[in-house]
PDB file of C-alpha atoms in Angstrom:
ATOM      1  CA  MET A   1     -14.808  15.824  95.886  1.00  0.00           C
ATOM      2  CA  THR A   2     -13.996  19.192  94.681  1.00  0.00           C
ATOM      3  CA  VAL A   3     -13.218  22.488  96.106  1.00  0.00           C
ATOM      4  CA  ALA A   4     -15.185  25.657  94.690  1.00  0.00           C
ATOM      5  CA  ALA A   5     -13.599  29.647  94.557  1.00  0.00           C
ATOM      6  CA  ILE A   6     -16.215  32.020  94.996  1.00  0.00           C
ATOM      7  CA  ILE A   7     -14.688  35.206  94.172  1.00  0.00           C
ATOM      8  CA  LEU A   8     -16.442  38.350  95.962  1.00  0.00           C
ATOM      9  CA  ALA A   9     -17.046  41.666  94.735  1.00  0.00           C
ATOM     10  CA  ALA A  10     -18.640  44.562  96.293  1.00  0.00           C
ATOM     11  CA  SER A  11     -18.985  46.605  93.052  1.00  0.00           C
ATOM     12  CA  PRO A  12     -18.073  46.745  89.842  1.00  0.00           C
ATOM     13  CA  GLU A  13     -15.203  48.385  90.502  1.00  0.00           C
ATOM     14  CA  SER A  14     -13.445  46.384  93.156  1.00  0.00           C
ATOM     15  CA  ALA A  15     -14.369  43.371  90.565  1.00  0.00           C
ATOM     16  CA  LEU A  16     -11.831  45.526  87.568  1.00  0.00           C
ATOM     17  CA  ALA A  17      -9.486  47.214  89.664  1.00  0.00           C
ATOM     18  CA  ASP A  18      -6.194  46.838  88.157  1.00  0.00           C
ATOM     19  CA  ALA A  19      -4.053  44.249  89.749  1.00  0.00           C
ATOM     20  CA  ASP A  20      -0.540  44.308  87.994  1.00  0.00           C
ATOM     21  CA  GLY A  21      -2.139  45.051  84.307  1.00  0.00           C
ATOM     22  CA  MET A  22      -5.002  42.921  84.668  1.00  0.00           C
ATOM     23  CA  PRO A  23      -8.602  43.311  86.066  1.00  0.00           C
ATOM     24  CA  SER A  24      -8.488  41.712  89.565  1.00  0.00           C
ATOM     25  CA  VAL A  25     -11.571  39.063  89.238  1.00  0.00           C
ATOM     26  CA  ARG A  26      -9.495  37.929  86.203  1.00  0.00           C
ATOM     27  CA  ARG A  27      -6.135  37.398  88.154  1.00  0.00           C
ATOM     28  CA  ILE A  28      -7.579  35.554  91.093  1.00  0.00           C
ATOM     29  CA  ALA A  29     -10.001  33.220  88.552  1.00  0.00           C
ATOM     30  CA  ASP A  30      -6.420  32.015  86.855  1.00  0.00           C
ATOM     31  CA  VAL A  31      -4.755  31.749  90.026  1.00  0.00           C
ATOM     32  CA  ALA A  32      -7.838  29.769  91.316  1.00  0.00           C
ATOM     33  CA  TRP A  33      -7.818  27.340  88.057  1.00  0.00           C
ATOM     34  CA  SER A  34      -3.721  26.842  88.064  1.00  0.00           C
ATOM     35  CA  GLY A  35      -4.597  25.909  92.041  1.00  0.00           C
ATOM     36  CA  GLY A  36      -6.901  23.250  91.193  1.00  0.00           C
ATOM     37  CA  ALA A  37     -10.201  25.111  92.158  1.00  0.00           C
ATOM     38  CA  VAL A  38     -13.508  23.906  90.462  1.00  0.00           C
ATOM     39  CA  PRO A  39     -15.548  25.543  89.489  1.00  0.00           C
ATOM     40  CA  ILE A  40     -14.899  29.232  89.842  1.00  0.00           C
ATOM     41  CA  ILE A  41     -17.868  31.657  90.808  1.00  0.00           C
ATOM     42  CA  VAL A  42     -17.787  35.142  90.563  1.00  0.00           C
ATOM     43  CA  VAL A  43     -20.036  37.202  92.604  1.00  0.00           C
ATOM     44  CA  ALA A  44     -20.588  40.688  91.079  1.00  0.00           C
ATOM     45  CA  HIS A  45     -23.482  43.396  90.300  1.00  0.00           C
ATOM     46  CA  ASP A  46     -22.314  43.863  86.564  1.00  0.00           C
ATOM     47  CA  PRO A  47     -24.644  46.694  84.778  1.00  0.00           C
ATOM     48  CA  ALA A  48     -22.241  47.458  82.228  1.00  0.00           C
ATOM     49  CA  GLY A  49     -21.190  43.875  81.276  1.00  0.00           C
ATOM     50  CA  ALA A  50     -17.499  44.879  81.900  1.00  0.00           C
ATOM     51  CA  VAL A  51     -16.794  41.858  84.497  1.00  0.00           C
ATOM     52  CA  ALA A  52     -18.526  39.456  81.968  1.00  0.00           C
ATOM     53  CA  VAL A  53     -15.590  41.003  79.084  1.00  0.00           C
ATOM     54  CA  ALA A  54     -12.732  40.622  82.269  1.00  0.00           C
ATOM     55  CA  ARG A  55     -13.589  37.073  82.626  1.00  0.00           C
ATOM     56  CA  ALA A  56     -14.180  36.328  78.726  1.00  0.00           C
ATOM     57  CA  GLY A  57     -11.823  33.226  77.992  1.00  0.00           C
ATOM     58  CA  ALA A  58     -11.664  31.849  81.518  1.00  0.00           C
ATOM     59  CA  PRO A  59     -13.709  28.799  82.998  1.00  0.00           C
ATOM     60  CA  VAL A  60     -15.716  31.384  85.107  1.00  0.00           C
ATOM     61  CA  THR A  61     -19.693  31.584  86.018  1.00  0.00           C
ATOM     62  CA  LEU A  62     -20.746  35.462  86.887  1.00  0.00           C
ATOM     63  CA  ALA A  63     -23.466  34.851  89.422  1.00  0.00           C
ATOM     64  CA  GLU A  64     -26.158  38.252  90.142  1.00  0.00           C
ATOM     65  CA  PRO A  65     -25.315  39.347  94.062  1.00  0.00           C
ATOM     66  CA  ALA A  66     -27.694  38.232  96.839  1.00  0.00           C
ATOM     67  CA  PRO A  67     -30.228  40.899  98.258  1.00  0.00           C
ATOM     68  CA  VAL A  68     -27.904  43.420  99.869  1.00  0.00           C
ATOM     69  CA  GLU A  69     -29.771  42.970 103.233  1.00  0.00           C
ATOM     70  CA  GLY A  70     -28.116  39.262 103.834  1.00  0.00           C
ATOM     71  CA  GLY A  71     -24.858  41.131 103.985  1.00  0.00           C
ATOM     72  CA  PRO A  72     -21.652  39.299 103.265  1.00  0.00           C
ATOM     73  CA  ALA A  73     -22.450  36.305 104.933  1.00  0.00           C
ATOM     74  CA  GLY A  74     -25.736  36.266 102.329  1.00  0.00           C
ATOM     75  CA  GLN A  75     -23.193  36.617  98.749  1.00  0.00           C
ATOM     76  CA  MET A  76     -21.034  33.865 100.509  1.00  0.00           C
ATOM     77  CA  VAL A  77     -24.444  31.738 100.773  1.00  0.00           C
ATOM     78  CA  ARG A  78     -25.228  32.699  97.055  1.00  0.00           C
ATOM     79  CA  GLY A  79     -21.626  31.713  95.631  1.00  0.00           C
ATOM     80  CA  ILE A  80     -21.546  28.518  97.469  1.00  0.00           C
ATOM     81  CA  GLU A  81     -25.320  27.647  96.095  1.00  0.00           C
ATOM     82  CA  VAL A  82     -24.010  28.632  92.599  1.00  0.00           C
ATOM     83  CA  ALA A  83     -21.029  25.861  92.446  1.00  0.00           C
ATOM     84  CA  MET A  84     -22.998  23.247  94.265  1.00  0.00           C
ATOM     85  CA  SER A  85     -25.698  23.525  91.471  1.00  0.00           C
ATOM     86  CA  GLU A  86     -22.815  23.678  88.610  1.00  0.00           C
ATOM     87  CA  VAL A  87     -20.609  20.868  90.398  1.00  0.00           C
ATOM     88  CA  ASN A  88     -22.615  18.462  92.357  1.00  0.00           C
ATOM     89  CA  ASP A  89     -19.753  17.397  94.514  1.00  0.00           C
ATOM     90  CA  THR A  90     -18.817  20.434  95.711  1.00  0.00           C
ATOM     91  CA  SER A  91     -17.467  19.816  99.104  1.00  0.00           C
ATOM     92  CA  GLY A  92     -16.054  23.142 100.273  1.00  0.00           C
ATOM     93  CA  ALA A  93     -15.385  26.858  98.964  1.00  0.00           C
ATOM     94  CA  LEU A  94     -12.348  29.338  98.759  1.00  0.00           C
ATOM     95  CA  ILE A  95     -14.526  32.247  99.900  1.00  0.00           C
ATOM     96  CA  TRP A  96     -12.021  35.295  98.207  1.00  0.00           C
ATOM     97  CA  PRO A  97     -12.377  38.987  98.468  1.00  0.00           C
ATOM     98  CA  ALA A  98     -11.769  40.594  95.296  1.00  0.00           C
ATOM     99  CA  ARG A  99      -9.227  42.695  97.014  1.00  0.00           C
ATOM    100  CA  MET A 100      -6.621  39.650  97.851  1.00  0.00           C
ATOM    101  CA  THR A 101      -5.135  39.485  94.259  1.00  0.00           C
ATOM    102  CA  TRP A 102      -1.915  38.436  95.076  1.00  0.00           C
ATOM    103  CA  VAL A 103      -2.543  34.661  96.688  1.00  0.00           C
ATOM    104  CA  GLY A 104      -0.415  32.391  95.189  1.00  0.00           C
ATOM    105  CA  PRO A 105      -1.919  29.403  93.291  1.00  0.00           C
ATOM    106  CA  GLU A 106       0.344  27.026  95.436  1.00  0.00           C
ATOM    107  CA  THR A 107      -1.574  28.481  98.375  1.00  0.00           C
ATOM    108  CA  VAL A 108      -4.872  27.209  96.458  1.00  0.00           C
ATOM    109  CA  THR A 109      -3.171  23.937  96.078  1.00  0.00           C
ATOM    110  CA  SER A 110      -2.350  23.345  99.509  1.00  0.00           C
ATOM    111  CA  LEU A 111      -5.489  24.151 100.818  1.00  0.00           C
ATOM    112  CA  ILE A 112      -7.309  21.917  99.042  1.00  0.00           C
ATOM    113  CA  GLU A 113      -5.134  18.945  99.671  1.00  0.00           C
ATOM    114  CA  VAL A 114      -5.504  19.628 103.154  1.00  0.00           C
ATOM    115  CA  HIS A 115      -9.298  19.875 102.435  1.00  0.00           C
ATOM    116  CA  GLY A 116      -8.887  16.420 101.343  1.00  0.00           C
ATOM    117  CA  LEU A 117      -7.770  14.838 104.656  1.00  0.00           C
ATOM    118  CA  ALA A 118     -10.261  16.980 106.587  1.00  0.00           C
ATOM    119  CA  SER A 119     -13.035  17.900 104.736  1.00  0.00           C
ATOM    120  CA  ASP A 120     -15.318  19.511 107.707  1.00  0.00           C
ATOM    121  CA  ILE A 121     -12.583  21.537 108.621  1.00  0.00           C
ATOM    122  CA  MET A 122     -12.714  25.248 108.027  1.00  0.00           C
ATOM    123  CA  GLN A 123      -8.727  26.230 106.550  1.00  0.00           C
ATOM    124  CA  THR A 124      -7.666  29.945 107.149  1.00  0.00           C
ATOM    125  CA  PRO A 125      -4.074  30.239 105.639  1.00  0.00           C
ATOM    126  CA  SER A 126      -1.694  32.681 107.373  1.00  0.00           C
ATOM    127  CA  ASP A 127       1.705  33.923 107.005  1.00  0.00           C
ATOM    128  CA  GLY A 128       3.400  33.729 109.915  1.00  0.00           C
ATOM    129  CA  ASP A 129       1.105  35.195 113.121  1.00  0.00           C
ATOM    130  CA  SER A 130      -1.337  36.864 110.662  1.00  0.00           C
ATOM    131  CA  GLY A 131      -4.443  35.097 109.456  1.00  0.00           C
ATOM    132  CA  GLY A 132      -5.650  35.614 105.893  1.00  0.00           C
ATOM    133  CA  TRP A 133      -7.455  35.306 102.807  1.00  0.00           C
ATOM    134  CA  PRO A 134      -9.358  33.017 101.073  1.00  0.00           C
ATOM    135  CA  VAL A 135     -10.477  30.810 103.767  1.00  0.00           C
ATOM    136  CA  LEU A 136     -11.643  27.474 102.806  1.00  0.00           C
ATOM    137  CA  VAL A 137     -15.135  26.642 104.008  1.00  0.00           C
ATOM    138  CA  PRO A 138     -16.719  23.250 104.346  1.00  0.00           C
ATOM    139  CA  VAL A 139     -20.119  22.972 102.467  1.00  0.00           C
ATOM    140  CA  SER A 140     -21.198  21.289 105.595  1.00  0.00           C
ATOM    141  CA  ALA A 141     -21.069  24.867 107.204  1.00  0.00           C
ATOM    142  CA  LEU A 142     -23.642  25.882 105.141  1.00  0.00           C
ATOM    143  CA  GLU A 143     -26.614  25.843 107.394  1.00  0.00           C
ATOM    144  CA  ALA A 144     -24.428  27.772 110.152  1.00  0.00           C
ATOM    145  CA  LEU A 145     -23.582  30.863 107.671  1.00  0.00           C
ATOM    146  CA  ARG A 146     -27.116  31.290 106.641  1.00  0.00           C
ATOM    147  CA  THR A 147     -27.721  32.257 110.344  1.00  0.00           C
ATOM    148  CA  VAL A 148     -24.970  34.802 110.155  1.00  0.00           C
ATOM    149  CA  PRO A 149     -25.903  37.813 111.122  1.00  0.00           C
ATOM    150  CA  ALA A 150     -25.978  40.407 108.254  1.00  0.00           C
ATOM    151  CA  ASN A 151     -23.666  43.117 109.534  1.00  0.00           C
ATOM    152  CA  ALA A 152     -21.157  41.061 110.012  1.00  0.00           C
ATOM    153  CA  MET A 153     -18.243  41.679 107.999  1.00  0.00           C
ATOM    154  CA  PRO A 154     -16.065  38.797 106.331  1.00  0.00           C
ATOM    155  CA  ASP A 155     -13.724  38.663 109.307  1.00  0.00           C
ATOM    156  CA  ALA A 156     -16.787  38.323 111.538  1.00  0.00           C
ATOM    157  CA  VAL A 157     -17.946  35.989 109.183  1.00  0.00           C
ATOM    158  CA  MET A 158     -15.503  33.512 110.040  1.00  0.00           C
ATOM    159  CA  ASP A 159     -15.210  34.150 113.687  1.00  0.00           C
ATOM    160  CA  PHE A 160     -18.930  33.912 114.041  1.00  0.00           C
ATOM    161  CA  LEU A 161     -18.910  29.903 112.589  1.00  0.00           C
ATOM    162  CA  ALA A 162     -16.209  29.173 114.234  1.00  0.00           C
ATOM    163  CA  ASP A 163     -17.986  30.307 117.478  1.00  0.00           C
ATOM    164  CA  ALA A 164     -21.495  28.367 116.316  1.00  0.00           C
ATOM    165  CA  GLY A 165     -18.839  25.147 116.016  1.00  0.00           C
ATOM    166  CA  VAL A 166     -17.597  24.695 112.625  1.00  0.00           C
ATOM    167  CA  PRO A 167     -14.197  23.170 113.493  1.00  0.00           C
ATOM    168  CA  PHE A 168     -11.585  25.274 112.423  1.00  0.00           C
ATOM    169  CA  GLY A 169      -7.462  25.283 111.771  1.00  0.00           C
ATOM    170  CA  VAL A 170      -5.003  27.793 110.735  1.00  0.00           C
ATOM    171  CA  ILE A 171      -1.850  26.733 108.489  1.00  0.00           C
ATOM    172  CA  ASP A 172       1.065  28.668 107.967  1.00  0.00           C
ATOM    173  CA  LEU A 173       1.597  28.971 104.060  1.00  0.00           C
ATOM    174  CA  GLY A 174       4.320  31.307 103.824  1.00  0.00           C
ATOM    175  CA  ASP A 175       2.113  33.420 101.047  1.00  0.00           C
ATOM    176  CA  PRO A 176       2.247  37.139 101.933  1.00  0.00           C
ATOM    177  CA  GLY A 177      -0.307  37.266  99.236  1.00  0.00           C
ATOM    178  CA  THR A 178      -2.626  35.856 101.644  1.00  0.00           C
ATOM    179  CA  THR A 179      -2.437  38.851 104.046  1.00  0.00           C
ATOM    180  CA  HIS A 180      -1.657  41.819 102.150  1.00  0.00           C
ATOM    181  CA  ASP A 181      -4.066  43.182  99.568  1.00  0.00           C
ATOM    182  CA  ARG A 182      -4.067  45.002  96.003  1.00  0.00           C
ATOM    183  CA  GLU A 183      -3.210  48.352  98.138  1.00  0.00           C
ATOM    184  CA  THR A 184       0.434  46.426  98.434  1.00  0.00           C
ATOM    185  CA  SER A 185       1.982  46.571  95.364  1.00  0.00           C
ATOM    186  CA  ARG A 186       2.988  43.351  94.012  1.00  0.00           C
ATOM    187  CA  SER A 187       6.629  44.408  93.805  1.00  0.00           C
ATOM    188  CA  ASP A 188       6.240  45.176  97.450  1.00  0.00           C
ATOM    189  CA  LEU A 189       4.996  42.272  98.992  1.00  0.00           C
ATOM    190  CA  PRO A 190       7.478  40.296 101.504  1.00  0.00           C
ATOM    191  CA  PRO A 191       9.270  37.513 100.275  1.00  0.00           C
ATOM    192  CA  TYR A 192       7.410  34.130  99.899  1.00  0.00           C
ATOM    193  CA  THR A 193       8.638  31.588 102.221  1.00  0.00           C
ATOM    194  CA  GLY A 194       6.237  28.819 101.521  1.00  0.00           C
ATOM    195  CA  PRO A 195       5.087  26.261 104.340  1.00  0.00           C
ATOM    196  CA  LEU A 196       7.829  24.508 106.510  1.00  0.00           C
ATOM    197  CA  GLU A 197       6.624  21.012 105.793  1.00  0.00           C
ATOM    198  CA  PRO A 198       3.742  19.540 103.356  1.00  0.00           C
ATOM    199  CA  PRO A 199       0.338  21.234 104.659  1.00  0.00           C
ATOM    200  CA  ALA A 200      -1.604  18.049 103.685  1.00  0.00           C
ATOM    201  CA  GLY A 201       1.150  15.444 106.030  1.00  0.00           C
ATOM    202  CA  HIS A 202       3.164  13.986 102.973  1.00  0.00           C
ATOM    203  CA  VAL A 203       5.941  14.704 100.521  1.00  0.00           C
ATOM    204  CA  HIS A 204       5.534  14.105  96.912  1.00  0.00           C
ATOM    205  CA  GLU A 205       8.623  11.913  95.942  1.00  0.00           C
ATOM    206  CA  TRP A 206       8.699  12.518  92.170  1.00  0.00           C
ATOM    207  CA  GLY A 207      12.162  11.904  90.855  1.00  0.00           C
ATOM    208  CA  ALA A 208      13.757  11.665  93.944  1.00  0.00           C
ATOM    209  CA  MET A 209      16.107   9.035  93.089  1.00  0.00           C
ATOM    210  CA  THR A 210      17.150  11.099  90.229  1.00  0.00           C
ATOM    211  CA  ALA A 211      18.080  13.846  92.786  1.00  0.00           C
ATOM    212  CA  ASP A 212      20.333  11.490  94.604  1.00  0.00           C
ATOM    213  CA  GLU A 213      22.248  10.664  91.665  1.00  0.00           C
ATOM    214  CA  PRO A 214      25.654  13.398  90.751  1.00  0.00           C
ATOM    215  CA  ASP A 215      24.939  15.860  88.811  1.00  0.00           C
ATOM    216  CA  ASP A 216      27.713  14.593  85.826  1.00  0.00           C
ATOM    217  CA  ALA A 217      26.216  10.709  86.280  1.00  0.00           C
ATOM    218  CA  PRO A 218      25.219   9.253  82.966  1.00  0.00           C
ATOM    219  CA  LEU A 219      21.807   9.707  81.652  1.00  0.00           C
ATOM    220  CA  GLU A 220      20.207   6.174  81.738  1.00  0.00           C
ATOM    221  CA  GLY A 221      18.014   5.458  78.713  1.00  0.00           C
ATOM    222  CA  PRO A 222      15.167   2.331  77.865  1.00  0.00           C
ATOM    223  CA  ALA A 223      16.782  -0.832  78.322  1.00  0.00           C
ATOM    224  CA  LEU A 224      17.389  -2.497  74.997  1.00  0.00           C
ATOM    225  CA  ALA A 225      17.218  -5.935  74.016  1.00  0.00           C
ATOM    226  CA  PRO A 226      20.049  -7.848  72.850  1.00  0.00           C
ATOM    227  CA  TYR A 227      20.832  -7.566  69.150  1.00  0.00           C
ATOM    228  CA  ALA A 228      19.605 -10.811  67.037  1.00  0.00           C
ATOM    229  CA  PRO A 229      20.004 -10.868  63.404  1.00  0.00           C
ATOM    230  CA  ALA A 230      17.269 -11.344  61.297  1.00  0.00           C
ATOM    231  CA  ALA A 231      16.906 -14.456  59.575  1.00  0.00           C
ATOM    232  CA  SER A 232      18.003 -12.745  56.102  1.00  0.00           C
ATOM    233  CA  GLU A 233      20.806 -11.856  57.010  1.00  0.00           C
ATOM    234  CA  VAL A 234      21.917 -15.073  58.805  1.00  0.00           C
ATOM    235  CA  GLU A 235      21.287 -17.168  55.517  1.00  0.00           C
ATOM    236  CA  ALA A 236      23.634 -14.252  53.785  1.00  0.00           C
TER     237      ALA A 236
END
């Protein structure tokens, strides 16, 4: 079971727009990879080859967009199909508009963890009362996605899927990058608060025993066997 990242750019200019000194698609790809998304697909026209240059050195596949007559939903379908052709057990896809450049890798990881527990549910991240992106769409919703009207914009696509019976959830991840696009400079983002509790319903306990020790407690190394003199030492 893997979750892909489908980065959708309406134009080469959108794909290459500056995001704190990096092309938007490259910044998003790095975050998606850090958060655990595989494979990473960029759906964008690239007549001059500049988008390909921007992804150089990153584990990203550049996919030619679907015909424009299919609308935004058609591009989402295109990205998911390419992801499934690369990784057979792709079970979900993060639908990620290229303008949403400030999402944190922790948000990607949290969405993937929740998907592992409920793989047929569409998951929308929120920051407080505002829903955002990327939305994790299960592969099981692909046929419903194919029926979305071509004139439906991305937000309306998700509403259509919910109305079509695709189960959905909203997870407050406290990440302002899910609701603020690159029109807001990174330095002007509201503070990151993170989720109030683990989104997947469990807590990693690595280092928990160490955390209970006082700061000035002596460090414990590996246990040592008692010293036993060698035979040559005994004879001496």
